[in-house]
Coordinates of C-alpha atoms in Angstrom, one line a residue:
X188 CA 0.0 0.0 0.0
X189 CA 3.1 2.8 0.7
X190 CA 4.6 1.8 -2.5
X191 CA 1.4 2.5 -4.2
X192 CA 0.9 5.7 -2.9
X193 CA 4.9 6.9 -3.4
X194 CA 4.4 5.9 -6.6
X195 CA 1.0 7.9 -7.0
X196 CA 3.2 10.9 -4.6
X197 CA 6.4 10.7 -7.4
X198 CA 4.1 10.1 -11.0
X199 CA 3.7 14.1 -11.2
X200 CA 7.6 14.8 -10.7
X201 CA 8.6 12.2 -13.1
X202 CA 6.3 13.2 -15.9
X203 CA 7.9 16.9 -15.2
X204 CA 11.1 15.3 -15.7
X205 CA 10.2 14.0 -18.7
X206 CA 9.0 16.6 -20.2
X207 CA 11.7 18.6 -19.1
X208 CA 14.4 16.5 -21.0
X209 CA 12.1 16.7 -23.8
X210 CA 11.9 20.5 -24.0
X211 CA 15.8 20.3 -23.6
X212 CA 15.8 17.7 -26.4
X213 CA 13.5 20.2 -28.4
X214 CA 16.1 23.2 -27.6
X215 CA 19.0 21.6 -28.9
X216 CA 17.5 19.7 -32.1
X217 CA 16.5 23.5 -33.2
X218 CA 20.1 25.1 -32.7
X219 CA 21.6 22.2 -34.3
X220 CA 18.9 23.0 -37.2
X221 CA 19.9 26.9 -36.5
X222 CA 23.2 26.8 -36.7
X223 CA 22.8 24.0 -40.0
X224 CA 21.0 27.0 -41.9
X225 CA 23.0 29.7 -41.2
X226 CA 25.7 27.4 -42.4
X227 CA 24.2 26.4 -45.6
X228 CA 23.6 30.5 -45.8
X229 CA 26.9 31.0 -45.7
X230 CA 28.0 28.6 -48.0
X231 CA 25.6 29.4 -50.6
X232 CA 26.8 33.0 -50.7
X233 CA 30.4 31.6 -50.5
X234 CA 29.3 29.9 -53.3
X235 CA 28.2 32.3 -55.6
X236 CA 30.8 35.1 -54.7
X237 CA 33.3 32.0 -55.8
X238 CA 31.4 31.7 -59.5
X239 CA 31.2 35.8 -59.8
X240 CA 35.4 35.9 -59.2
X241 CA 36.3 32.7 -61.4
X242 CA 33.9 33.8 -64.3
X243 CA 35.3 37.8 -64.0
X244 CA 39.1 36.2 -63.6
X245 CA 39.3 33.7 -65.8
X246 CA 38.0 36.4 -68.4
X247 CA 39.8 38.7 -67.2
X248 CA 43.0 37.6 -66.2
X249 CA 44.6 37.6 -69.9
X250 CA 43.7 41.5 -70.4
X251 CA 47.2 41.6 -68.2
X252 CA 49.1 40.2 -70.7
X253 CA 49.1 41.6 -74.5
X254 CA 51.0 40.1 -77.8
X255 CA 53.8 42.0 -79.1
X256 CA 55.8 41.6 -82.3
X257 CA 59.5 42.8 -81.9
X258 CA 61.3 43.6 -85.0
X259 CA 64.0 46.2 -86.5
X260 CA 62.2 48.6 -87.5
X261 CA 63.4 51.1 -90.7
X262 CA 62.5 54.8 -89.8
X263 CA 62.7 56.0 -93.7
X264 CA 63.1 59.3 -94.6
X265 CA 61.4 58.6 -97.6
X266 CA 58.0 58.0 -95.8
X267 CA 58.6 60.1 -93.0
X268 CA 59.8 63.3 -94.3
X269 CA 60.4 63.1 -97.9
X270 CA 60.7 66.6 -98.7
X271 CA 62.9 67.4 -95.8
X272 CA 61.0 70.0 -94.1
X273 CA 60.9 68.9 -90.4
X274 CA 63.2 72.0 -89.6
X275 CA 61.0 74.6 -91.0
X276 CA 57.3 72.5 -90.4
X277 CA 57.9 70.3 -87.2
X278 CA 54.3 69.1 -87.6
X279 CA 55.1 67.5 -90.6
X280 CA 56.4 64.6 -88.4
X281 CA 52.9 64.1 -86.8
X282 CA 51.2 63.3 -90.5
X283 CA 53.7 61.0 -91.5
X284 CA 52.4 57.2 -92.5
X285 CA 53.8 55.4 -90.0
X286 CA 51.4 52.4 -90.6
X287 CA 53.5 51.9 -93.7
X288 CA 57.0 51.6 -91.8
X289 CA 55.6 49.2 -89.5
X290 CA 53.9 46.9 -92.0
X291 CA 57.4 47.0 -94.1
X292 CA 59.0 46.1 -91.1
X293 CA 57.1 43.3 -90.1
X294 CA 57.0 41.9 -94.2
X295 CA 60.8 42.5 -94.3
X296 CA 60.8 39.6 -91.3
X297 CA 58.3 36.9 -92.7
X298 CA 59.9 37.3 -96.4
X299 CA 56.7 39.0 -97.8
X300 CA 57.5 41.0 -101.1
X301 CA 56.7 44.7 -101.6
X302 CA 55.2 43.9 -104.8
X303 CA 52.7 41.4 -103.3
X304 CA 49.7 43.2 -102.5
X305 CA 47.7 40.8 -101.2
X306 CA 50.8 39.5 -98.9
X307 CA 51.7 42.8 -97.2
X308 CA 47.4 43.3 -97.0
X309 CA 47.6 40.4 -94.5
X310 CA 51.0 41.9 -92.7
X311 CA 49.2 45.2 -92.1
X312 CA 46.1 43.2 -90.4
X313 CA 48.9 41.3 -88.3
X314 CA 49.5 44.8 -86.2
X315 CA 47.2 47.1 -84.3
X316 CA 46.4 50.4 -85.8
X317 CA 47.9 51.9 -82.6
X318 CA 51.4 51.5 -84.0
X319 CA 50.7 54.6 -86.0
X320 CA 50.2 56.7 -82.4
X321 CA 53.7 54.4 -80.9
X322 CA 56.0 55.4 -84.0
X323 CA 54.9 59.0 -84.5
X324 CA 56.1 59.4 -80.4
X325 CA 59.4 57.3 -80.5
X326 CA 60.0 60.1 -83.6
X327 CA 58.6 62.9 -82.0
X328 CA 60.3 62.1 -79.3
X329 CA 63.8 62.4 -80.6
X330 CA 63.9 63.2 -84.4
X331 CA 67.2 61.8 -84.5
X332 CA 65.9 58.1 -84.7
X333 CA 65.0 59.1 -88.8
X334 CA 67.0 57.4 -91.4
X335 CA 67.9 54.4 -88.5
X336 CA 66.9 51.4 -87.8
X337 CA 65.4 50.1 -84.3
X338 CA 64.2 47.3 -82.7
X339 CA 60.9 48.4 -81.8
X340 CA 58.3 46.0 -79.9
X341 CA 55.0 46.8 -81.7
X342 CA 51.2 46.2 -80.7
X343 CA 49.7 42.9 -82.4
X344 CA 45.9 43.4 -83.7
X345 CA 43.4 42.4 -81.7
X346 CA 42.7 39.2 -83.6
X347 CA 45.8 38.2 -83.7
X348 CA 46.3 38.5 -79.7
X349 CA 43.0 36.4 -79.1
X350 CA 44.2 33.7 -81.3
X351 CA 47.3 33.6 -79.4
X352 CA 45.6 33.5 -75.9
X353 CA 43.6 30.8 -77.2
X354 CA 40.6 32.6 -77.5
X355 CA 39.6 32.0 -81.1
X356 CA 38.4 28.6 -82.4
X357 CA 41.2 28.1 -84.9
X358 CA 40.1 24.4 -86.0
X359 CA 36.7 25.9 -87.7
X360 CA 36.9 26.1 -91.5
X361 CA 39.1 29.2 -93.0
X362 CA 36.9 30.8 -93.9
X363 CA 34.6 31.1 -90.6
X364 CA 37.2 32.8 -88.8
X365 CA 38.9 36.4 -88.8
X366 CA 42.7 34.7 -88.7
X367 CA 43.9 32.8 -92.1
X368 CA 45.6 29.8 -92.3
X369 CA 48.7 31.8 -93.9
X370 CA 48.7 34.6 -90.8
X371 CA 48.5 31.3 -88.6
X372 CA 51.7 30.1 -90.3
X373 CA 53.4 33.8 -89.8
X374 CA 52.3 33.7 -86.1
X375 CA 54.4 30.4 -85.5
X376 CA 57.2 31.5 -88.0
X377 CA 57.6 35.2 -85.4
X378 CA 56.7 32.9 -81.8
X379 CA 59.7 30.3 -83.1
X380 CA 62.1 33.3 -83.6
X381 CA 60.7 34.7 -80.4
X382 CA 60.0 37.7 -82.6
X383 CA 56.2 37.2 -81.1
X384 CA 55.5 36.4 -77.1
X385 CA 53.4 38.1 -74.9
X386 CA 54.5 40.9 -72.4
X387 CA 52.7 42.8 -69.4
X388 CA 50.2 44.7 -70.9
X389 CA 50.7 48.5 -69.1
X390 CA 48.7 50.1 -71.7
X391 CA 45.5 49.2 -70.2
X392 CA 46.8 51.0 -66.6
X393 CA 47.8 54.0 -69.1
X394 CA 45.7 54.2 -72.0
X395 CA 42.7 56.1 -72.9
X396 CA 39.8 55.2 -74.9
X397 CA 40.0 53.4 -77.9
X398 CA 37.8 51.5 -80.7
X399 CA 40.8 48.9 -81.1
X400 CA 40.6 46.7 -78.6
X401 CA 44.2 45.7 -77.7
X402 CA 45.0 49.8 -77.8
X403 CA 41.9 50.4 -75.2
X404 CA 42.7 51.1 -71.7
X405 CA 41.4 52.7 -68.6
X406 CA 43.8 55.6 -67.9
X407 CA 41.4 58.1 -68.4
X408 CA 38.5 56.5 -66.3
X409 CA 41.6 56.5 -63.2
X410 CA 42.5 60.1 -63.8
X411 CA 38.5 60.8 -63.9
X412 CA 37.7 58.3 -61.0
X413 CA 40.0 60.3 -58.6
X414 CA 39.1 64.1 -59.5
X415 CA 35.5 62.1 -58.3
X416 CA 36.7 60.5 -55.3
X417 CA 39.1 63.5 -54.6
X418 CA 36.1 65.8 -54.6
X419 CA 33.6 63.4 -53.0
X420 CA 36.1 63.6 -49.7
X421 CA 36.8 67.2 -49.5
X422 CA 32.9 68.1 -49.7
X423 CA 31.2 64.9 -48.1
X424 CA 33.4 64.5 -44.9
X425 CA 33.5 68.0 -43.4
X426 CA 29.9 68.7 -44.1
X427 CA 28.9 64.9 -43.2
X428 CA 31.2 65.8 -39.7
X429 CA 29.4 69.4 -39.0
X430 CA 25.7 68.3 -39.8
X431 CA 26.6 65.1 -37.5
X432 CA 28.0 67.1 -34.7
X433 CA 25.7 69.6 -34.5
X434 CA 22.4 67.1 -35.3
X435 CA 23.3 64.6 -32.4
X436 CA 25.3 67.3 -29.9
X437 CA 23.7 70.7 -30.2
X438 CA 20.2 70.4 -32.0
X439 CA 17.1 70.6 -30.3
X440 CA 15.2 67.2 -29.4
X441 CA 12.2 68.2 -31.5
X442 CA 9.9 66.8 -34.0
X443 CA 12.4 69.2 -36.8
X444 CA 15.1 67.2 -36.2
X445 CA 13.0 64.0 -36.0
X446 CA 11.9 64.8 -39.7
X447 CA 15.3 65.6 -40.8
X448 CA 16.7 62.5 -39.0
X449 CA 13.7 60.6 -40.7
X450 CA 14.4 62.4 -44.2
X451 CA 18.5 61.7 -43.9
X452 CA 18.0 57.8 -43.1
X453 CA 15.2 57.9 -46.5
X454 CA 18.0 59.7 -48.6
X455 CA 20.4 56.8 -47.7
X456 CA 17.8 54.2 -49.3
X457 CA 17.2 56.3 -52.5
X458 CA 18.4 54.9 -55.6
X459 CA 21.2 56.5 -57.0
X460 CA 20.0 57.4 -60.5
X461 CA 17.6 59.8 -58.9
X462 CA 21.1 61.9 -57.6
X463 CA 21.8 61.6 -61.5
X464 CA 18.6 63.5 -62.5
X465 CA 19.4 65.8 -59.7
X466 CA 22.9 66.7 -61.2
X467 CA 21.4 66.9 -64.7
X468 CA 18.5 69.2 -63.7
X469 CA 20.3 71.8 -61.3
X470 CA 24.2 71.2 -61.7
X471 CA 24.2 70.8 -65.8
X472 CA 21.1 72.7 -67.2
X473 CA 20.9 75.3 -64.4
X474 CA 24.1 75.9 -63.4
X475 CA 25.9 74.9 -66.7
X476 CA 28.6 73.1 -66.0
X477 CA 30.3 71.2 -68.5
X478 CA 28.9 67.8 -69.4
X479 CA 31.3 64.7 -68.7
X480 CA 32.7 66.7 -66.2
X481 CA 34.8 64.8 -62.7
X482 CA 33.4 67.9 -61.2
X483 CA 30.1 66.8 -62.2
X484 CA 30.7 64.0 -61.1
X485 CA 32.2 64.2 -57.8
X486 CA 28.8 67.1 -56.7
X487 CA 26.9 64.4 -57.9
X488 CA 28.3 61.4 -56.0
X489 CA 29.1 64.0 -53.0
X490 CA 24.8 64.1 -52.7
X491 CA 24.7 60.5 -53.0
X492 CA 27.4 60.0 -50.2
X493 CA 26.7 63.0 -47.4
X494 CA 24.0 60.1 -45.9
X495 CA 26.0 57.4 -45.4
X496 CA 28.9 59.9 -44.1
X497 CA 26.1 61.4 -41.9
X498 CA 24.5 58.0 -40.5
X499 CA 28.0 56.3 -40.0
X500 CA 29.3 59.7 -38.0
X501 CA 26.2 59.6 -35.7
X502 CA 26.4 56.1 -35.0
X503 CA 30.2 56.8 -33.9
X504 CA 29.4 59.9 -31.7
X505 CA 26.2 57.8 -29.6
X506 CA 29.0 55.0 -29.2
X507 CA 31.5 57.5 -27.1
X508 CA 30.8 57.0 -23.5
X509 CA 28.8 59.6 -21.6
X510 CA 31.4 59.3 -18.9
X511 CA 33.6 61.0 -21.4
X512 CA 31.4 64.1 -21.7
X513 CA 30.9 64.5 -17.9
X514 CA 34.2 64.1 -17.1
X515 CA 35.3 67.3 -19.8
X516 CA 31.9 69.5 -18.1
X517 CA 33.1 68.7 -15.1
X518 CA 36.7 69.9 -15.2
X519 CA 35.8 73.0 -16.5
X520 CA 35.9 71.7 -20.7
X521 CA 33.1 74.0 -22.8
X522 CA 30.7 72.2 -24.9
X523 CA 32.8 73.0 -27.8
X524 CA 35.7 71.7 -26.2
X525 CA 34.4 68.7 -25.2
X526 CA 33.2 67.8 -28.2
X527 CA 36.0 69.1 -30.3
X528 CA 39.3 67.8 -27.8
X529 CA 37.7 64.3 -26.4
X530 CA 34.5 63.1 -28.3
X531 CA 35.6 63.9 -31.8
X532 CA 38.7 62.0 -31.4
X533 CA 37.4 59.1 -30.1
X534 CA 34.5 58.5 -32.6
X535 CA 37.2 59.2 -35.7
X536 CA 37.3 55.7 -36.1
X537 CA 33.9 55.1 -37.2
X538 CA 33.8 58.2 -38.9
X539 CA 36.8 57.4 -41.0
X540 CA 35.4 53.8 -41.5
X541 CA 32.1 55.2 -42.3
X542 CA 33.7 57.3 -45.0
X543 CA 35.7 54.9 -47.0
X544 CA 32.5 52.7 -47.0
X545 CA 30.7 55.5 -48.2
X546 CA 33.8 56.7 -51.1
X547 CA 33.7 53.1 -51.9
X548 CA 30.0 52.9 -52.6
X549 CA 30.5 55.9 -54.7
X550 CA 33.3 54.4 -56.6
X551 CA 31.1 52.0 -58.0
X552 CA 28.5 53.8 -59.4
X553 CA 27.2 54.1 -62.6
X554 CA 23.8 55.3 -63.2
X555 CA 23.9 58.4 -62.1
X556 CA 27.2 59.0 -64.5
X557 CA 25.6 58.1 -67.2
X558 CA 23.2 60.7 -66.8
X559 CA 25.1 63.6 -66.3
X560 CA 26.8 62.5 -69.6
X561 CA 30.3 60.7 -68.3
X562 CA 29.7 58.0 -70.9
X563 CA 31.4 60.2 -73.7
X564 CA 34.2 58.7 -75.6
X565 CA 37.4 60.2 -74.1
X566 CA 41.1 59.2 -75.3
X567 CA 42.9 62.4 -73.7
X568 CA 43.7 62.3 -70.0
X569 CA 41.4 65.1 -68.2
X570 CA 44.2 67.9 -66.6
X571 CA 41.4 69.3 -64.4
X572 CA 38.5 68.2 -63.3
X573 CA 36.3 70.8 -65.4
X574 CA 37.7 68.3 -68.6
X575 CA 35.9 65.8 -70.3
X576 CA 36.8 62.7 -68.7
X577 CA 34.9 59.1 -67.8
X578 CA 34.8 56.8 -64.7
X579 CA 36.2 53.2 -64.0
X580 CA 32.8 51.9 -64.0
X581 CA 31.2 53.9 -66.9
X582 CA 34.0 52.5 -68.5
X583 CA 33.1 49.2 -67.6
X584 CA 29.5 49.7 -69.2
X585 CA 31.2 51.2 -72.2
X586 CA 33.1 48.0 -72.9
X587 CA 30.7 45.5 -71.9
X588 CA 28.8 46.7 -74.9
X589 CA 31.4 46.6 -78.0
X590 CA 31.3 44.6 -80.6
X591 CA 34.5 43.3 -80.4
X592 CA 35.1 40.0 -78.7
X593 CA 38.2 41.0 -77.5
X594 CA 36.7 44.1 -75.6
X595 CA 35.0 41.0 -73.3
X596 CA 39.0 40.4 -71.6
X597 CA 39.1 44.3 -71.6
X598 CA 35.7 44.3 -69.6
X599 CA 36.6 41.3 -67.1
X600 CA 40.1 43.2 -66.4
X601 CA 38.7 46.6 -66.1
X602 CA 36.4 44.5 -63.0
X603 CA 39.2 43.3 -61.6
X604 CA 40.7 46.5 -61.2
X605 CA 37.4 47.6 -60.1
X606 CA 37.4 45.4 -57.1
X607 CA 41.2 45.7 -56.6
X608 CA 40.2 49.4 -55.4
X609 CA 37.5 48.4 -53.5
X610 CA 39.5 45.8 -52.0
X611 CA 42.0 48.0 -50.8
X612 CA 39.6 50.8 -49.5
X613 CA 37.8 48.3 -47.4
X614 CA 41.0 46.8 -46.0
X615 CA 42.1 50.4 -45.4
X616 CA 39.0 51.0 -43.5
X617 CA 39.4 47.5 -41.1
X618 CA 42.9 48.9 -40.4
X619 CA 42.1 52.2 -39.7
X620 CA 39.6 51.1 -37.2
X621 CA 41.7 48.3 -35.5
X622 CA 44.3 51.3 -35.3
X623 CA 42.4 54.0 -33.6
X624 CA 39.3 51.6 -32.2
X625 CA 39.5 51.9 -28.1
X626 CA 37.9 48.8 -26.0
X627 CA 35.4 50.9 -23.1

C-alpha cells in the first residue's frame, strides 16, 4: 500500500522530468537546425561570390598580358619626311604614315614581297592600328631616330592576340574565322624566332579610350575616377562631420530634427539614378557646367554619399561613452571643447570607417554617371577636373557593350581593377579602425 501511494506521490515529478528532458531535447535539435541554416547561408553566398570571381578572372586575367611583335624597324626618310621640311614645319612629323613603316618592317621579317599586295594586306592586319600613335612618339620624341633602324616591340591586332591566348576557335573552316591559315603560319614563324610572345600589358593601366581593342585602356576613367573620389572627400566628410555634430550634440530634441533625421535615413535608401537626374537638372542645365565633367561627377556622388557619411558619423558619436562628456563639463571643458578635444577624437574611427564605406559605394556607381553624360568617348587624360573625362565603372558599361570580342577580356580586367580598389579601401577602412578603435 506505501509503494502505491509513493508511486502515485512521485508520478507528477517524473512526468515533469520527462517533459523537461524533452523540451531540452526540443532546444538543442533546433540550434543544431539553427546553426545548419545559417551554415548552408553562408556557404551558398560563398558559393556564388566563388562563381562571380572565377567567371570575372578567368576572363579577365589575360587583359594583363598583350601580344607583341619585336622587329627592327626602318625609320625611312622617304616615308617620313620626304621633302625634308621637319626643320621649317615640325608638324610634318605628326602626319607622317607610320602604318606603312611598321607593316614594311614586319613583311621585311616573314619574307613577304613589296610587290605582293595581297601579302603585305595580311602583314598590315597582323599589327594594331595603334602603332601609327607608338611610331609617330618614338619620332617625336627624338627626331634623331630618322633614317635608322630600331628594334621596336609593336602592338599585335586584336585578332591576332586572341588567337594567341587561345581565344579563337582556330580548328573551324578558314573561312569562318577572322585569322587565315597563312597569318597562322606567320604567327608560328615570329613565336619560333621569339620575334612574337606576350608581355605585361601597361597600356590598359595607361591608356585612354580606344575603338581597337588591344590599344583600349582605362587611364582616363583612373584620372577621372580620382578628381571624383578627390572631390567626394573634401565636400562629403566636413559637411557629413558638422551636420553630424551639430544634429546629435547641439540640435534641439524636437519633432524638426526628427523629420530631418527621418528624411536623412530615406535619402540613404534612395536609388542613385535619382542623384543623376538631380545633377542633370540643377548642376548641368541650371548651373551649366560642362557635361562629362569629374566635377560633375564628384557634386553628384558628394549628394549621394553626405548620408552614409552622416548616419555612420552619428552612429560613432552615440558610441562614445557619456562618462567622457561628464568628465570634460566637469573639469571646467566648454561644450565646444568637449566635443571638439575628447568626443571627436574618439569617434574618428567610425567616422573614417564610415567614409571609406561611403567613397567606396561611390566608386562604384554608374547610373547616375551616365546621366550627367560621363559615358562620352574620351582618349585624352582630363588635366582638371572641369575636362571631359569618364569613370572606372562607366567605363566598364562602355566596354561590356562593344562589338568586339576581345573588348570581353578588356571588360573582365577593367572588373578586376574595379574590385582591386574596392578591395584595398575596405581593408584600409578594417585597419584604420583596429588602429584607432579603443575597448570601453
Amino acid at each position: 500500500m506505501t509503494d502505491i501511494v509513493t508511486s502515485g506521490i512521485n508520478a507528477p515529478a517524473a512526468t515533469k522530468k520527462v517533459r523537461r528532458d524533452i523540451g531540452i531535447k526540443r532546444r538543442y535539435a533546433a540550434e543544431r537546425r539553427f546553426r545548419t541554416y545559417g551554415l548552408a547561408a553562408i556557404s551558398f553566398g560563398l558559393l556564388f561570390l566563388a562563381l562571380l570571381l572565377w567567371s570575372v578572372v578567368g576572363k579577365g586575367y589575360t587583359a594583363f598580358q598583350q601580344t607583341m611583335i619585336t622587329v627592327p624597324v626602318e625609320f625611312s626618310e622617304k616615308v617620313i619626311d620626304p621633302d625634308n621640311v621637319r626643320a621649317q614645319n615640325p608638324g610634318k612629323l605628326m602626319t607622317a604614315n607610320y602604318p606603312v613603316i611598321a607593316r614594311n618592317a614586319v613583311a621585311k621579317v616573314l619574307g613577304v614581297s613589296p610587290d605582293n599586295r595581297d601579302g603585305l594586306k595580311a602583314v598590315n592586319a597582323l599589327i594594331s592600328d595603334s602603332v601609327r600613335t607608338q611610331l609617330r612618339d618614338i619620332v617625336v620624341s627624338d627626331p634623331s631616330v630618322i633614317g635608322t633602324t630600331r628594334n621596336v616591340s609593336l602592338l599585335a591586332a586584336g585578332d591576332i592576340d586572341s588567337a594567341v591566348k587561345g581565344q579563337v576557335d582556330l580548328s573551324v573552316n578558314e573561312a569562318n574565322r577572322r585569322v587565315s591559315d597563312q597569318q597562322l603560319g606567320w604567327m608560328k614563324q615570329l613565336t619560333d624566332s621569339g620575334q612574337m610572345a606576350k608581355q605585361f600589358n601597361t597600356g590598359i593601366f595607361f591608356n585612354g579610350a580606344s575603338s581597337r581593342p588591344e590599344a583600349a585602356g582605362v587611364g582616363v576613367a583612373l584620372i577621372g575616377s580620382f578628381y571624383m573620389m578627390l572631390i567626394v572627400l573634401v565636400l562629403s566628410l566636413p559637411i557629413g562631420v558638422a551636420a553630424s555634430i551639430y544634429l546629435e550634440e547641439f540640435a534641439p530634441k524636437n519633432r524638426l530634427t526628427d523629420l530631418i533625421e527621418v528624411n536623412i535615413n530615406n535619402l540613404a535608401a534612395v536609388p542613385s539614378i535619382v542623384y543623376g537626374l538631380l545633377g542633370l537638372s540643377v548642376f548641368i542645365n541650371f548651373m551649366g557646367f560642362p557635361r562629362s565633367a569629374s566635377l560633375v561627377g564628384g557634386l553628384v556622388l558628394t549628394l549621394m554619399t553626405l548620408p552614409t557619411i552622416i548616419i555612420a558619423t552619428r552612429a560613432a558619436l552615440k558610441a562614445v561613452p557619456p562618462s567622457i562628456r561628464a568628465a570634460a563639463l566637469g573639469l571646467g571643458a566648454s561644450k565646444m571643447q568637449t566635443i571638439f578635444h575628447h568626443v571627436l577624437p574618439l569617434a574618428m574611427p567610425g567616422i573614417l570607417t564610415g567614409t571609406i564605406i561611403g567613397l567606396a559605394h561611390a566608386l562604384g556607381e554608374t547610373a547616375p554617371l551616365l546621366l550627367i553624360g560621363m559615358v562620352a568617348f574620351v582618349a585624352n587624360y582630363p588635366t582638371t577636373p572641369m575636362d571631359p573625362s569618364t569613370a572606372l565603372p562607366v567605363q566598364i558599361y562602355m566596354w561590356a557593350n562593344e562589338a568586339e570580342r576581345a573588348f570581353v577580356e578588356r571588360t573582365s580586367g577593367a572588373i578586376i581593377i574595379l574590385l582591386m580598389f574596392l578591395i584595398v579601401m575596405n581593408v584600409g577602412a578594417i585597419l584604420l579602425r583596429r588602429r584607432f578603435e579603443r575597448r570601453w
